Amino acid sequence: MDLGIRGKRALVCASSKGLGRGCAEALAEAGVELVLNARGAEALEATAAAIRAAYGVPVLVVAADITSEAGRAKVLAAAGEIDILVTNAGGPPPGLWSDWSRDDFIRALDANMLTPVALMQALMPGMMARGWGRVVNITSQSVKAPIAQLGLSNAARAGLTGFVAGTARQVAGAGVTINNLLPGIHATDRAISLDTGVAKAQGISLDEARARRAASIPVHRYGTAEEFGAACAFLCSQHAGFIVGQNILLDGGAMNATL
Ligand code: NAP
C-alpha cells in the first residue's frame, strides 16, 4: 500500500533502538525524511547510516536527552519544519507503590507526559498552519491495564492520555491527527531489562522468565519492532486522517477485555 507520505519530514524521538527505530524504519520505507534522536551518539549514527543505506532517504541525527529542556531545544532547532512527530523516551524504572518519592514522580512525568506535551506544543502550530500533520505518541499497555511494578508509567502515561484525548479534538479540524500506540511486550532492550529483573526476583534464568511471559500472551510470542513500526507508519499515512484521539493496543491479545 502506498502510504501517501513520500517527501514528508518526521521527527522520531528516542529512535536509535527498539520501538522508536521500528517506527523510523517504517516511515523511511514510505519515503519519509527523518530526524532521529537518542542520547548515545554512536548507536544513533549507526542506525541513521543503516536507514540511509536501506531506504535512500535523508536522515539527520540529533544526540540529546529529549526529556530535558536543553535537549528538546537542541532537537527542535535542528529539526526545523516537521510534518510527522513520533514521541518516545525511555520508560520509568520498576518499583513498589510505597517507595516512590515526589522526585521519582516528577522525573516520570517529565519523561513520559510533559516531554510529549512540550513537543506537540512546539510542532503542532506549524502543522496546523500548513493544514496537515500526524502525531503518534508511544505510550504503553499500562494505560489500559495497570502493571503493578510500573506504577510510575501507569501514572505518567495516564496524564498524557488525558491531554491527548482533549487536544486531538481541537487540532483535527486543521488536518492534524494525534493518536497513541500502546505497546504490550515487545522484543527490545527494554524487555530484556524488565525480564532480567523478573528473573532475579524469582530466581530463574532470563530464558525461563521470557518463556513464561510469552506463554501468557495469546500469540505466544513477543511483538517485534517491525510490526510496531508498520502500525505507526499507517497512523501517519494519508489513509489515517479519520483516526483521531485513539489509543491502539499492540499486545498480542494479552489484555483480556471485550472492548
Ligand atoms: P529500548 O529498546 O530500550 O530503546 C529505547 C530508545 O530510546 C533507545 O534508542 C534509547 O537510546 C532512546 N532513549 C531512551 N531514553 C532517551 C532520552 N531520555 N532521550 C532520547 N532518547 C532516549 O526501549 P523500547 O522497548 O523501544 O521502549 C520504548 C518506549 O516504549 C519506552 O517508553 C517503554 O517504556 C515503552 N514500552 C515498551 C514496551 C516493550 O515491551 N518494549 C512495552 C510497553 C511500553 P539512548 O539510550 O542512547 O538514549
PDB file of N, CA and C and ligand atoms in Angstrom, residues 13-20 37-41 43 64-67 88-92 112 138-141 147 153 157 182-191 194, ligand 1:
ATOM      1  N   CYS A  13      11.489  10.529  18.041  1.00  0.00           N
ATOM      2  CA  CYS A  13      12.303  10.665  19.251  1.00  0.00           C
ATOM      3  C   CYS A  13      12.701   9.297  19.785  1.00  0.00           C
ATOM      4  N   ALA A  14      13.829   9.257  20.473  1.00  0.00           N
ATOM      5  CA  ALA A  14      14.296   8.016  21.125  1.00  0.00           C
ATOM      6  C   ALA A  14      14.267   6.852  20.138  1.00  0.00           C
ATOM      7  N   SER A  15      15.041   7.005  19.051  1.00  0.00           N
ATOM      8  CA  SER A  15      14.845   6.088  17.922  1.00  0.00           C
ATOM      9  C   SER A  15      16.104   5.373  17.449  1.00  0.00           C
ATOM     10  N   SER A  16      17.154   5.322  18.278  1.00  0.00           N
ATOM     11  CA  SER A  16      18.330   4.567  17.827  1.00  0.00           C
ATOM     12  C   SER A  16      18.107   3.066  17.957  1.00  0.00           C
ATOM     13  N   LYS A  17      17.142   2.681  18.770  1.00  0.00           N
ATOM     14  CA  LYS A  17      16.875   1.248  19.027  1.00  0.00           C
ATOM     15  C   LYS A  17      15.372   1.039  19.204  1.00  0.00           C
ATOM     16  N   GLY A  18      15.015  -0.232  19.323  1.00  0.00           N
ATOM     17  CA  GLY A  18      13.692  -0.614  19.818  1.00  0.00           C
ATOM     18  C   GLY A  18      12.522  -0.087  19.004  1.00  0.00           C
ATOM     19  N   LEU A  19      11.453   0.283  19.697  1.00  0.00           N
ATOM     20  CA  LEU A  19      10.205   0.660  19.036  1.00  0.00           C
ATOM     21  C   LEU A  19      10.364   1.945  18.226  1.00  0.00           C
ATOM     22  N   GLY A  20      11.134   2.901  18.760  1.00  0.00           N
ATOM     23  CA  GLY A  20      11.367   4.146  18.022  1.00  0.00           C
ATOM     24  C   GLY A  20      12.056   3.860  16.699  1.00  0.00           C
ATOM     25  N   ASN A  37      16.597  10.881  16.976  1.00  0.00           N
ATOM     26  CA  ASN A  37      17.166  11.357  18.245  1.00  0.00           C
ATOM     27  C   ASN A  37      17.376  10.194  19.199  1.00  0.00           C
ATOM     28  N   ALA A  38      18.444  10.295  19.983  1.00  0.00           N
ATOM     29  CA  ALA A  38      18.696   9.423  21.145  1.00  0.00           C
ATOM     30  C   ALA A  38      19.824  10.101  21.907  1.00  0.00           C
ATOM     31  N   ARG A  39      20.130   9.612  23.105  1.00  0.00           N
ATOM     32  CA  ARG A  39      21.225  10.241  23.860  1.00  0.00           C
ATOM     33  C   ARG A  39      22.579   9.766  23.333  1.00  0.00           C
ATOM     34  N   GLY A  40      22.719   8.493  23.106  1.00  0.00           N
ATOM     35  CA  GLY A  40      24.008   7.926  22.697  1.00  0.00           C
ATOM     36  C   GLY A  40      24.260   8.165  21.220  1.00  0.00           C
ATOM     37  N   ALA A  41      25.342   8.919  20.904  1.00  0.00           N
ATOM     38  CA  ALA A  41      25.598   9.310  19.512  1.00  0.00           C
ATOM     39  C   ALA A  41      25.997   8.123  18.636  1.00  0.00           C
ATOM     40  N   ALA A  43      25.261   4.734  18.642  1.00  0.00           N
ATOM     41  CA  ALA A  43      24.165   3.879  18.153  1.00  0.00           C
ATOM     42  C   ALA A  43      23.258   4.668  17.214  1.00  0.00           C
ATOM     43  N   ALA A  64      20.739  13.883  21.957  1.00  0.00           N
ATOM     44  CA  ALA A  64      20.305  14.742  23.073  1.00  0.00           C
ATOM     45  C   ALA A  64      19.319  13.969  23.934  1.00  0.00           C
ATOM     46  N   ASP A  65      19.224  14.391  25.199  1.00  0.00           N
ATOM     47  CA  ASP A  65      18.218  13.825  26.095  1.00  0.00           C
ATOM     48  C   ASP A  65      16.902  14.553  25.836  1.00  0.00           C
ATOM     49  N   ILE A  66      15.962  13.855  25.216  1.00  0.00           N
ATOM     50  CA  ILE A  66      14.707  14.502  24.804  1.00  0.00           C
ATOM     51  C   ILE A  66      13.857  14.897  26.020  1.00  0.00           C
ATOM     52  N   THR A  67      14.175  14.346  27.192  1.00  0.00           N
ATOM     53  CA  THR A  67      13.365  14.660  28.376  1.00  0.00           C
ATOM     54  C   THR A  67      13.862  15.929  29.090  1.00  0.00           C
ATOM     55  N   ASN A  88       8.608   9.602  22.013  1.00  0.00           N
ATOM     56  CA  ASN A  88       9.067   8.384  22.676  1.00  0.00           C
ATOM     57  C   ASN A  88      10.209   8.781  23.603  1.00  0.00           C
ATOM     58  N   ALA A  89      10.395   8.003  24.650  1.00  0.00           N
ATOM     59  CA  ALA A  89      11.540   8.172  25.567  1.00  0.00           C
ATOM     60  C   ALA A  89      11.644   6.879  26.354  1.00  0.00           C
ATOM     61  N   GLY A  90      12.700   6.728  27.113  1.00  0.00           N
ATOM     62  CA  GLY A  90      12.817   5.540  27.943  1.00  0.00           C
ATOM     63  C   GLY A  90      11.674   5.486  28.954  1.00  0.00           C
ATOM     64  N   GLY A  91      11.333   4.269  29.387  1.00  0.00           N
ATOM     65  CA  GLY A  91      10.270   4.114  30.383  1.00  0.00           C
ATOM     66  C   GLY A  91      10.834   4.234  31.791  1.00  0.00           C
ATOM     67  N   PRO A  92       9.984   4.557  32.774  1.00  0.00           N
ATOM     68  CA  PRO A  92      10.447   4.686  34.159  1.00  0.00           C
ATOM     69  C   PRO A  92      10.855   3.337  34.753  1.00  0.00           C
ATOM     70  N   ASN A 112       7.583  11.037  30.441  1.00  0.00           N
ATOM     71  CA  ASN A 112       6.521  10.292  29.750  1.00  0.00           C
ATOM     72  C   ASN A 112       5.202  11.050  29.626  1.00  0.00           C
ATOM     73  N   ILE A 138       4.185   7.114  21.575  1.00  0.00           N
ATOM     74  CA  ILE A 138       4.393   5.741  22.048  1.00  0.00           C
ATOM     75  C   ILE A 138       4.158   5.757  23.555  1.00  0.00           C
ATOM     76  N   THR A 139       3.086   5.093  23.998  1.00  0.00           N
ATOM     77  CA  THR A 139       2.793   5.084  25.430  1.00  0.00           C
ATOM     78  C   THR A 139       2.992   3.657  25.949  1.00  0.00           C
ATOM     79  N   SER A 140       1.954   3.005  26.437  1.00  0.00           N
ATOM     80  CA  SER A 140       2.121   1.651  26.977  1.00  0.00           C
ATOM     81  C   SER A 140       0.765   1.016  27.213  1.00  0.00           C
ATOM     82  N   GLN A 141       0.769  -0.322  27.229  1.00  0.00           N
ATOM     83  CA  GLN A 141      -0.441  -1.060  27.621  1.00  0.00           C
ATOM     84  C   GLN A 141      -0.851  -0.676  29.044  1.00  0.00           C
ATOM     85  N   ILE A 147       0.243  -2.022  35.261  1.00  0.00           N
ATOM     86  CA  ILE A 147       1.266  -3.037  35.546  1.00  0.00           C
ATOM     87  C   ILE A 147       1.794  -2.709  36.938  1.00  0.00           C
ATOM     88  N   SER A 153       4.941   4.524  35.391  1.00  0.00           N
ATOM     89  CA  SER A 153       4.481   4.533  33.999  1.00  0.00           C
ATOM     90  C   SER A 153       2.959   4.626  33.958  1.00  0.00           C
ATOM     91  N   ARG A 157       1.753   8.130  32.129  1.00  0.00           N
ATOM     92  CA  ARG A 157       1.173   7.939  30.796  1.00  0.00           C
ATOM     93  C   ARG A 157      -0.332   8.189  30.806  1.00  0.00           C
ATOM     94  N   LEU A 182      -0.075   1.853  22.022  1.00  0.00           N
ATOM     95  CA  LEU A 182       0.144   1.269  23.346  1.00  0.00           C
ATOM     96  C   LEU A 182       0.843  -0.086  23.205  1.00  0.00           C
ATOM     97  N   PRO A 183       2.170  -0.129  23.344  1.00  0.00           N
ATOM     98  CA  PRO A 183       2.823  -1.423  23.209  1.00  0.00           C
ATOM     99  C   PRO A 183       2.574  -2.332  24.408  1.00  0.00           C
ATOM    100  N   GLY A 184       2.246  -3.591  24.103  1.00  0.00           N
ATOM    101  CA  GLY A 184       2.411  -4.648  25.092  1.00  0.00           C
ATOM    102  C   GLY A 184       3.861  -5.077  25.003  1.00  0.00           C
ATOM    103  N   ILE A 185       4.169  -6.274  25.444  1.00  0.00           N
ATOM    104  CA  ILE A 185       5.588  -6.653  25.490  1.00  0.00           C
ATOM    105  C   ILE A 185       6.154  -6.869  24.083  1.00  0.00           C
ATOM    106  N   HIS A 186       7.259  -6.194  23.814  1.00  0.00           N
ATOM    107  CA  HIS A 186       7.953  -6.303  22.525  1.00  0.00           C
ATOM    108  C   HIS A 186       9.411  -6.684  22.782  1.00  0.00           C
ATOM    109  N   ALA A 187       9.994  -7.386  21.826  1.00  0.00           N
ATOM    110  CA  ALA A 187      11.365  -7.879  21.982  1.00  0.00           C
ATOM    111  C   ALA A 187      12.362  -6.751  21.727  1.00  0.00           C
ATOM    112  N   THR A 188      12.631  -5.956  22.761  1.00  0.00           N
ATOM    113  CA  THR A 188      13.601  -4.861  22.669  1.00  0.00           C
ATOM    114  C   THR A 188      14.493  -4.909  23.916  1.00  0.00           C
ATOM    115  N   ASP A 189      15.446  -3.972  23.984  1.00  0.00           N
ATOM    116  CA  ASP A 189      16.321  -3.904  25.173  1.00  0.00           C
ATOM    117  C   ASP A 189      15.517  -3.668  26.445  1.00  0.00           C
ATOM    118  N   ARG A 190      14.442  -2.881  26.328  1.00  0.00           N
ATOM    119  CA  ARG A 190      13.592  -2.595  27.496  1.00  0.00           C
ATOM    120  C   ARG A 190      13.007  -3.915  28.037  1.00  0.00           C
ATOM    121  N   ALA A 191      12.577  -4.795  27.142  1.00  0.00           N
ATOM    122  CA  ALA A 191      12.011  -6.083  27.581  1.00  0.00           C
ATOM    123  C   ALA A 191      13.093  -6.924  28.250  1.00  0.00           C
ATOM    124  N   LEU A 194      13.502  -5.577  31.744  1.00  0.00           N
ATOM    125  CA  LEU A 194      12.385  -5.947  32.634  1.00  0.00           C
ATOM    126  C   LEU A 194      12.442  -7.439  32.956  1.00  0.00           C
TER     127      LEU A 194
HETATM  128  P1  NAP B   1      14.606   0.438  24.154  1.00  0.00           P
HETATM  129  O1  NAP B   1      14.709  -0.732  23.251  1.00  0.00           O
HETATM  130  O2  NAP B   1      15.328   0.427  25.454  1.00  0.00           O
HETATM  131  O3  NAP B   1      15.037   1.717  23.296  1.00  0.00           O
HETATM  132  C1  NAP B   1      14.965   2.972  23.864  1.00  0.00           C
HETATM  133  C2  NAP B   1      15.444   4.007  22.832  1.00  0.00           C
HETATM  134  O4  NAP B   1      15.176   5.281  23.372  1.00  0.00           O
HETATM  135  C3  NAP B   1      16.951   3.961  22.592  1.00  0.00           C
HETATM  136  O5  NAP B   1      17.192   4.379  21.265  1.00  0.00           O
HETATM  137  C4  NAP B   1      17.475   4.989  23.588  1.00  0.00           C
HETATM  138  O6  NAP B   1      18.748   5.462  23.204  1.00  0.00           O
HETATM  139  C5  NAP B   1      16.388   6.041  23.487  1.00  0.00           C
HETATM  140  N1  NAP B   1      16.211   6.873  24.674  1.00  0.00           N
HETATM  141  C6  NAP B   1      15.968   6.447  25.946  1.00  0.00           C
HETATM  142  N2  NAP B   1      15.866   7.500  26.769  1.00  0.00           N
HETATM  143  C7  NAP B   1      16.037   8.611  25.996  1.00  0.00           C
HETATM  144  C8  NAP B   1      16.058  10.005  26.277  1.00  0.00           C
HETATM  145  N3  NAP B   1      15.876  10.457  27.515  1.00  0.00           N
HETATM  146  N4  NAP B   1      16.260  10.868  25.256  1.00  0.00           N
HETATM  147  C9  NAP B   1      16.436  10.420  23.994  1.00  0.00           C
HETATM  148  N5  NAP B   1      16.441   9.109  23.685  1.00  0.00           N
HETATM  149  C10 NAP B   1      16.253   8.223  24.673  1.00  0.00           C
HETATM  150  O7  NAP B   1      13.075   0.737  24.564  1.00  0.00           O
HETATM  151  P2  NAP B   1      11.723   0.304  23.793  1.00  0.00           P
HETATM  152  O8  NAP B   1      11.383  -1.083  24.209  1.00  0.00           O
HETATM  153  O9  NAP B   1      11.818   0.658  22.372  1.00  0.00           O
HETATM  154  O10 NAP B   1      10.660   1.227  24.560  1.00  0.00           O
HETATM  155  C11 NAP B   1      10.275   2.477  24.069  1.00  0.00           C
HETATM  156  C12 NAP B   1       9.162   3.015  24.963  1.00  0.00           C
HETATM  157  O11 NAP B   1       8.054   2.111  24.933  1.00  0.00           O
HETATM  158  C13 NAP B   1       9.580   3.143  26.444  1.00  0.00           C
HETATM  159  O12 NAP B   1       8.987   4.273  27.000  1.00  0.00           O
HETATM  160  C14 NAP B   1       8.995   1.895  27.062  1.00  0.00           C
HETATM  161  O13 NAP B   1       8.716   2.046  28.432  1.00  0.00           O
HETATM  162  C15 NAP B   1       7.707   1.745  26.260  1.00  0.00           C
HETATM  163  N6  NAP B   1       7.211   0.371  26.300  1.00  0.00           N
HETATM  164  C16 NAP B   1       7.958  -0.660  25.824  1.00  0.00           C
HETATM  165  C17 NAP B   1       7.468  -1.951  25.899  1.00  0.00           C
HETATM  166  C18 NAP B   1       8.281  -3.129  25.404  1.00  0.00           C
HETATM  167  O14 NAP B   1       7.868  -4.263  25.619  1.00  0.00           O
HETATM  168  N7  NAP B   1       9.406  -2.941  24.738  1.00  0.00           N
HETATM  169  C19 NAP B   1       6.202  -2.181  26.438  1.00  0.00           C
HETATM  170  C20 NAP B   1       5.459  -1.103  26.904  1.00  0.00           C
HETATM  171  C21 NAP B   1       5.974   0.166  26.834  1.00  0.00           C
HETATM  172  P3  NAP B   1      19.755   6.116  24.303  1.00  0.00           P
HETATM  173  O15 NAP B   1      19.745   5.209  25.485  1.00  0.00           O
HETATM  174  O16 NAP B   1      21.074   6.189  23.600  1.00  0.00           O
HETATM  175  O17 NAP B   1      19.207   7.462  24.603  1.00  0.00           O
END
